[in-house]
Short mmCIF file of C-alpha atoms in Angstrom, two decimals:
data_model
loop_
_atom_site.label_atom_id
_atom_site.label_comp_id
_atom_site.label_asym_id
_atom_site.label_seq_id
_atom_site.Cartn_x
_atom_site.Cartn_y
_atom_site.Cartn_z
CA MET W 28 17.04 -3.15 10.61
CA SER W 29 17.91 0.70 10.89
CA VAL W 30 16.34 0.60 14.29
CA PRO W 31 19.27 0.20 16.99
CA SER W 32 17.26 -1.68 19.35
CA HIS W 33 15.86 -4.20 16.74
CA PRO W 34 16.08 -7.93 18.00
CA LEU W 35 17.64 -9.26 15.19
CA LYS W 36 20.33 -6.34 14.50
CA PRO W 37 23.04 -8.52 16.08
CA PHE W 38 22.39 -11.19 13.14
CA SER W 39 22.49 -8.82 10.49
CA LEU W 40 25.56 -9.33 8.30
CA ALA W 41 27.92 -6.35 7.64
CA ILE W 42 28.55 -5.15 4.11
CA GLY W 43 32.01 -6.55 4.27
CA LEU W 44 30.90 -9.89 5.33
CA THR W 45 28.14 -9.97 2.75
CA ARG W 46 30.70 -9.32 0.08
CA VAL W 47 32.86 -12.05 1.48
CA TYR W 48 30.11 -14.69 1.28
CA VAL W 49 29.31 -13.50 -2.37
CA ALA W 50 33.01 -13.80 -3.46
CA ARG W 51 33.47 -17.12 -1.37
CA SER W 52 30.42 -19.23 -2.29
CA PHE W 53 31.90 -22.17 -0.59
CA ASN W 54 31.29 -20.76 2.76
CA ILE W 55 28.13 -21.50 4.48
CA LYS W 56 26.24 -18.43 5.39
CA PRO W 57 24.54 -18.20 8.99
CA PHE W 58 21.15 -19.59 9.24
CA SER W 59 19.48 -16.23 9.57
CA GLU W 60 20.90 -15.19 6.30
CA ARG W 61 19.84 -18.43 4.55
CA ALA W 62 16.17 -18.12 6.08
CA LYS W 63 15.85 -14.75 4.14
CA ALA W 64 16.89 -16.54 0.66
CA VAL W 65 13.44 -17.46 -0.39
CA LEU W 66 13.90 -19.82 -3.28
CA ASN W 67 12.11 -18.39 -6.30
CA ASP W 68 12.48 -21.40 -8.63
CA ALA W 69 8.52 -21.88 -9.17
CA HIS W 70 8.54 -18.77 -11.47
CA LEU W 71 5.98 -16.92 -9.63
CA SER W 72 5.11 -14.75 -12.72
CA TYR W 73 2.89 -17.47 -13.89
CA ASP W 74 -0.63 -16.78 -13.62
CA LYS W 75 -2.15 -19.45 -11.26
CA ALA W 76 -5.68 -19.25 -12.60
CA GLY W 77 -4.72 -19.63 -16.14
CA THR W 78 -1.85 -22.23 -15.60
CA ALA W 79 -2.47 -25.76 -15.77
CA ASP W 80 -1.74 -27.85 -12.71
CA VAL W 81 0.68 -30.10 -14.72
CA ILE W 82 2.95 -27.21 -15.26
CA TYR W 83 3.27 -26.45 -11.51
CA GLN W 84 3.94 -30.10 -11.09
CA GLN W 85 6.54 -30.30 -13.64
CA LEU W 86 8.52 -27.02 -12.12
CA PHE W 87 8.15 -28.38 -8.82
CA SER W 88 9.79 -31.80 -10.02
CA PHE W 89 12.56 -29.83 -11.62
CA GLN W 90 13.10 -28.04 -8.27
CA ARG W 91 13.03 -31.07 -6.38
CA ASN W 92 15.76 -32.90 -8.67
CA LYS W 93 17.92 -29.65 -8.38
CA TYR W 94 17.65 -29.93 -4.58
CA SER W 95 17.46 -33.83 -4.24
CA LYS W 96 19.93 -34.07 -1.28
CA TYR W 97 17.54 -31.80 0.64
CA ILE W 98 14.62 -33.68 2.68
CA PRO W 99 11.41 -32.06 1.93
CA VAL W 100 9.37 -30.84 4.82
CA TYR W 101 5.70 -29.60 3.94
CA THR W 102 3.78 -27.06 6.15
CA GLU W 103 0.25 -26.11 6.23
CA GLY W 104 -1.30 -23.82 8.87
CA SER W 105 -4.12 -22.13 6.97
CA LYS W 106 -6.80 -24.31 8.36
CA THR W 107 -6.00 -23.63 12.04
CA ALA W 108 -6.29 -20.01 11.81
CA GLY W 109 -6.91 -17.28 9.35
CA HIS W 110 -3.65 -15.25 9.94
CA VAL W 111 -0.12 -15.35 8.86
CA GLY W 112 0.72 -16.46 12.39
CA ALA W 113 -0.73 -19.88 11.82
CA GLU W 114 1.66 -20.37 8.71
CA LEU W 115 4.50 -19.21 10.54
CA THR W 116 4.01 -21.66 13.49
CA ALA W 117 3.45 -24.40 10.92
CA ILE W 118 7.14 -23.49 10.03
CA LEU W 119 8.49 -23.05 13.52
CA VAL W 120 7.28 -26.47 14.90
CA PRO W 121 9.17 -28.65 12.02
CA LEU W 122 12.49 -26.46 12.52
CA GLN W 123 12.09 -27.21 16.45
CA HIS W 124 11.92 -31.25 15.57
CA ILE W 125 14.80 -30.84 13.05
CA LEU W 126 17.07 -30.13 15.92
CA ILE W 127 17.01 -33.94 17.11
CA THR W 128 17.65 -35.29 13.58
CA ASN W 129 20.92 -36.74 12.13
CA HIS W 130 20.19 -34.99 8.73
CA ARG W 131 21.57 -31.59 7.94
CA HIS W 132 19.84 -30.69 4.85
CA PHE W 133 16.21 -29.70 4.66
CA CYS W 134 13.89 -27.75 2.29
CA MET W 135 10.74 -26.21 3.84
CA TYR W 136 8.04 -25.92 1.31
CA THR W 137 4.60 -23.65 2.12
CA ASP W 138 2.06 -22.40 0.06
CA SER W 139 1.84 -19.24 2.19
CA MET W 140 3.86 -16.56 0.34
CA SER W 141 2.90 -14.06 3.16
CA ALA W 142 4.86 -16.24 5.54
CA LEU W 143 7.95 -16.14 3.35
CA GLU W 144 7.79 -12.61 2.81
CA SER W 145 7.78 -12.30 6.78
CA LEU W 146 10.92 -14.21 6.99
CA HIS W 147 12.54 -12.34 3.98
CA PHE W 148 11.82 -8.60 4.78
CA LEU W 149 13.43 -7.24 7.99
CA THR W 150 11.18 -4.60 9.54
CA ALA W 151 11.05 -3.14 12.94
CA ARG W 152 7.49 -4.64 13.52
CA ARG W 153 8.53 -8.22 12.94
CA HIS W 154 6.01 -10.75 13.70
CA PRO W 155 7.22 -12.56 16.90
CA THR W 156 7.24 -16.07 15.23
CA VAL W 157 9.44 -15.03 12.65
CA ILE W 158 11.90 -13.75 15.57
CA GLU W 159 11.67 -17.32 17.03
CA ILE W 160 12.58 -18.64 13.57
CA LEU W 161 15.49 -16.59 12.88
CA LEU W 162 16.96 -16.98 16.35
CA LEU W 163 17.15 -20.78 16.23
CA ARG W 164 20.94 -20.43 16.30
CA LYS W 165 21.40 -24.00 17.39
CA LEU W 166 20.58 -25.13 13.87
CA GLU W 167 23.30 -22.94 12.45
CA ARG W 168 25.89 -24.03 15.12
CA LYS W 169 25.15 -27.73 14.30
CA GLY W 170 25.80 -27.17 10.57
CA PHE W 171 22.01 -27.54 9.14
CA ASP W 172 21.51 -26.28 5.67
CA ILE W 173 17.78 -25.23 5.62
CA ILE W 174 16.28 -23.36 2.51
CA PHE W 175 12.49 -22.25 2.21
CA SER W 176 10.51 -22.47 -0.81
CA TRP W 177 6.92 -21.53 -1.86
CA VAL W 178 4.64 -23.98 -3.60
CA PRO W 179 1.40 -23.24 -5.10
CA GLY W 180 -1.59 -24.83 -3.31
CA HIS W 181 -4.12 -27.22 -4.51
CA VAL W 182 -2.40 -28.21 -7.85
CA GLY W 183 -1.69 -31.71 -7.13
CA ILE W 184 1.57 -31.42 -5.46
CA LEU W 185 1.68 -34.54 -3.29
CA GLY W 186 3.32 -33.33 -0.28
CA ASN W 187 1.54 -30.17 -0.19
CA GLU W 188 -2.04 -31.90 -0.44
CA GLN W 189 -0.95 -34.62 2.24
CA ALA W 190 -0.06 -31.39 4.65
CA ASP W 191 -3.12 -29.70 3.55
CA ASN W 192 -5.34 -32.81 4.43
CA ALA W 193 -3.58 -33.27 7.69
CA ALA W 194 -4.38 -29.59 8.75
CA ARG W 195 -8.01 -30.16 7.85
CA SER W 196 -8.22 -33.46 9.87
CA MET W 197 -6.71 -32.15 12.98
CA SER W 198 -9.28 -32.80 16.06
CA ASP W 199 -7.07 -31.03 18.48
CA PRO W 200 -5.51 -27.96 17.26
CA MET W 201 -2.30 -26.49 18.73
CA GLN W 202 -2.92 -24.08 21.37
CA GLN W 203 -0.53 -21.20 20.62
CA PRO W 204 -0.69 -17.58 22.00
CA VAL W 205 -2.30 -15.23 19.53
CA CYS W 206 -0.01 -12.38 18.46
CA TYR W 207 -1.66 -8.88 18.79
CA GLN W 208 -0.86 -8.49 14.95
CA ASP W 209 -2.95 -11.49 14.10
CA LEU W 210 -5.68 -10.49 16.73
CA LYS W 211 -5.86 -7.25 15.10
CA THR W 212 -6.12 -8.54 11.59
CA SER W 213 -8.76 -11.10 12.63
CA ILE W 214 -10.87 -8.27 14.08
CA GLN W 215 -10.55 -6.12 11.01
CA HIS W 216 -11.75 -9.03 8.59
CA TYR W 217 -14.65 -9.59 11.14
CA ILE W 218 -15.60 -5.73 11.03
CA HIS W 219 -15.28 -5.87 7.09
CA HIS W 220 -17.41 -9.01 6.98
CA ILE W 221 -20.24 -7.40 8.97
CA TRP W 222 -19.87 -4.15 7.00
CA GLN W 223 -20.17 -6.15 3.73
CA GLN W 224 -23.39 -8.02 5.05
CA THR W 225 -25.01 -4.45 6.05
CA TRP W 226 -24.06 -3.17 2.72
CA ASN W 227 -25.54 -6.10 0.68
CA GLN W 228 -28.94 -5.27 2.23
CA GLN W 229 -28.86 -1.59 0.97
CA ILE W 230 -30.07 -2.67 -2.38
CA LEU W 231 -32.16 0.71 -2.55
CA ASN W 232 -28.97 2.81 -2.12
CA LYS W 233 -28.02 4.75 -5.45
CA LEU W 234 -24.27 3.83 -4.77
CA HIS W 235 -24.80 0.26 -4.37
CA SER W 236 -25.10 -0.67 -7.99
CA ILE W 237 -21.76 0.92 -8.60
CA HIS W 238 -19.99 -0.02 -5.62
CA PRO W 239 -21.51 -3.45 -4.51
CA SER W 240 -18.23 -4.22 -2.65
CA THR W 241 -17.06 -2.38 0.62
CA SER W 242 -13.45 -3.32 -0.44
CA SER W 243 -13.77 -1.62 -3.98
CA HIS W 244 -11.58 1.27 -4.59
CA TRP W 245 -13.20 4.80 -5.26
CA ALA W 246 -11.78 6.44 -8.29
CA VAL W 247 -9.99 9.90 -7.64
CA LEU W 248 -9.50 12.22 -10.44
CA PRO W 249 -6.34 14.53 -10.55
CA VAL W 250 -8.47 17.64 -11.21
CA ARG W 251 -10.48 18.44 -8.06
CA ARG W 252 -13.85 20.01 -10.14
CA GLN W 253 -13.95 16.75 -12.23
CA ASP W 254 -13.54 14.63 -9.05
CA VAL W 255 -16.16 16.57 -7.38
CA ARG W 256 -18.43 15.96 -10.34
CA LEU W 257 -17.81 12.13 -10.47
CA THR W 258 -18.49 11.91 -6.74
CA ARG W 259 -21.86 13.55 -7.09
CA LEU W 260 -22.65 11.11 -9.87
CA SER W 261 -21.75 8.09 -8.07
CA ILE W 262 -23.88 8.93 -4.88
CA GLY W 263 -26.91 10.25 -7.33
CA HIS W 264 -26.93 13.68 -5.79
CA THR W 265 -26.41 16.80 -8.33
CA ARG W 266 -27.66 20.28 -8.24
CA PHE W 267 -29.97 19.79 -11.07
CA THR W 268 -31.86 16.67 -9.61
CA HIS W 269 -31.94 17.90 -5.99
CA LYS W 270 -32.11 21.60 -5.86
CA HIS W 271 -35.88 21.24 -5.69
CA LEU W 272 -35.57 19.86 -2.07
CA LEU W 273 -33.85 23.19 -0.90
CA LEU W 274 -36.04 25.57 -3.06
CA GLY W 275 -39.28 23.92 -2.10
CA GLU W 276 -40.08 23.32 -5.78
CA ASN W 277 -41.31 20.27 -7.73
CA ALA W 278 -39.00 17.73 -8.71
CA PRO W 279 -37.93 18.23 -12.51
CA GLU W 280 -39.33 15.83 -14.77
CA CYS W 281 -38.08 14.63 -18.16
CA PRO W 282 -40.59 15.88 -20.68
CA SER W 283 -39.82 13.06 -23.15
CA CYS W 284 -40.04 9.85 -20.80
CA LYS W 285 -42.50 11.69 -18.43
CA VAL W 286 -40.45 10.40 -15.36
CA LEU W 287 -38.56 12.32 -12.84
CA TYR W 288 -35.10 13.04 -13.60
CA SER W 289 -32.28 11.15 -11.72
CA VAL W 290 -28.63 10.48 -12.48
CA TYR W 291 -29.41 7.14 -13.70
CA HIS W 292 -32.06 8.32 -16.10
CA ILE W 293 -29.88 10.96 -17.58
CA LEU W 294 -26.86 8.68 -18.15
CA ILE W 295 -28.50 5.33 -18.82
CA ASP W 296 -32.36 5.54 -19.59
CA CYS W 297 -33.44 8.45 -21.50
CA SER W 298 -33.97 7.56 -25.27
CA VAL W 299 -33.16 11.23 -26.35
CA PHE W 300 -29.38 10.74 -25.44
CA ASN W 301 -29.09 7.26 -27.14
CA HIS W 302 -27.34 8.26 -30.29
CA HIS W 303 -24.98 10.40 -28.07
CA ARG W 304 -24.36 7.38 -26.06
CA ILE W 305 -23.48 5.41 -29.16
CA THR W 306 -21.18 8.12 -30.24
CA PHE W 307 -19.17 8.46 -27.17
CA PHE W 308 -19.64 4.93 -25.68
CA HIS W 309 -20.16 3.09 -28.99
CA THR W 310 -23.22 1.32 -27.55
CA SER W 311 -26.80 2.35 -25.79
CA VAL W 312 -26.94 -0.53 -23.38
CA LEU W 313 -24.80 0.44 -20.28
CA THR W 314 -24.69 0.41 -16.41
CA LEU W 315 -23.76 3.14 -13.92
CA SER W 316 -20.76 1.15 -13.09
CA ASP W 317 -19.58 0.99 -16.64
CA LEU W 318 -19.67 4.95 -16.72
CA VAL W 319 -18.90 5.95 -12.94
CA GLY W 320 -17.54 2.73 -11.43
CA GLU W 321 -13.88 2.05 -10.31
CA SER W 322 -12.53 2.90 -13.64
CA PRO W 323 -14.68 5.85 -15.03
CA HIS W 324 -15.50 6.00 -18.87
CA GLN W 325 -12.70 8.14 -20.31
CA ASN W 326 -15.35 9.70 -22.76
CA LEU W 327 -17.70 10.45 -19.72
CA PHE W 328 -17.24 14.07 -19.38
CA ALA W 329 -17.32 14.83 -23.02
CA PHE W 330 -20.84 13.02 -23.06
CA LEU W 331 -22.01 15.24 -20.24
CA LEU W 332 -20.79 18.19 -21.91
CA LYS W 333 -22.50 17.25 -25.23
CA ILE W 334 -25.83 16.64 -23.71
CA GLY W 335 -25.52 19.86 -21.67
CA PHE W 336 -25.38 18.13 -18.16
CA LEU W 337 -21.82 18.69 -17.17
CA TYR W 338 -22.32 22.18 -15.63
CA LEU W 339 -25.54 21.27 -13.82
CA ILE W 340 -23.92 18.69 -11.70
#
């Protein structure tokens, strides 16, 4: 909202007015302000994967009792497209229909937190559908009281399940213009999908066993020398194991195991270093991901120093 030309600038409350509304809670805030007041009664700190459905159902029942005078409206747009614009459109359409109703109190339920965050945070690059929602000044002038609430999906909340089933069964999806932001997101997802498919076939690549996903994070160490060493270990190319290619010499061979030296052999396989692995890693059964993956083992460099490999990387 710091951008003077922002389309929602005229609807942003001055600091003085904000204080007035706080002090006089009986006054009804403008619709554009109420739209930003996202309800958080469902206690979003719950871990959905580890929380029983009945807990969410009880929390939702409590929320409905608290706002019993509000007519519930359930929205679902995720099955029509894979971007936030679909969820926002699913919110916009019922708001347009509310204009012709006799009721004045509504609670909009959606399982898309990204859509609610789009309504809540004011930025210069706001999604155009958000602007349409917040510019529905007709609702404010007619005295409508509309609040927005997040509900977890697929936990047995009846209205949300019915909205989800309705979205799945749509035989004639709504034809809506695609925002360039959604188009960009869709293209990015497609590119990453193709990239991941290509990377899945590179099973002989040394890096594949450490980073099987293209979206995995690459560990970065604060000390550059250690960071360079970690990178070389990750890609399997070190001075010790590959300098023979530059010097035209034979590849170095492990005298104990009678196999060519490699990063994998030195860190994981070579039986000569088993007692050191147990000392530093408390086990001799390891994978490269355990040592040089997204979270490198804290004793990795101490182990490399002990076996004399640290300064040969």
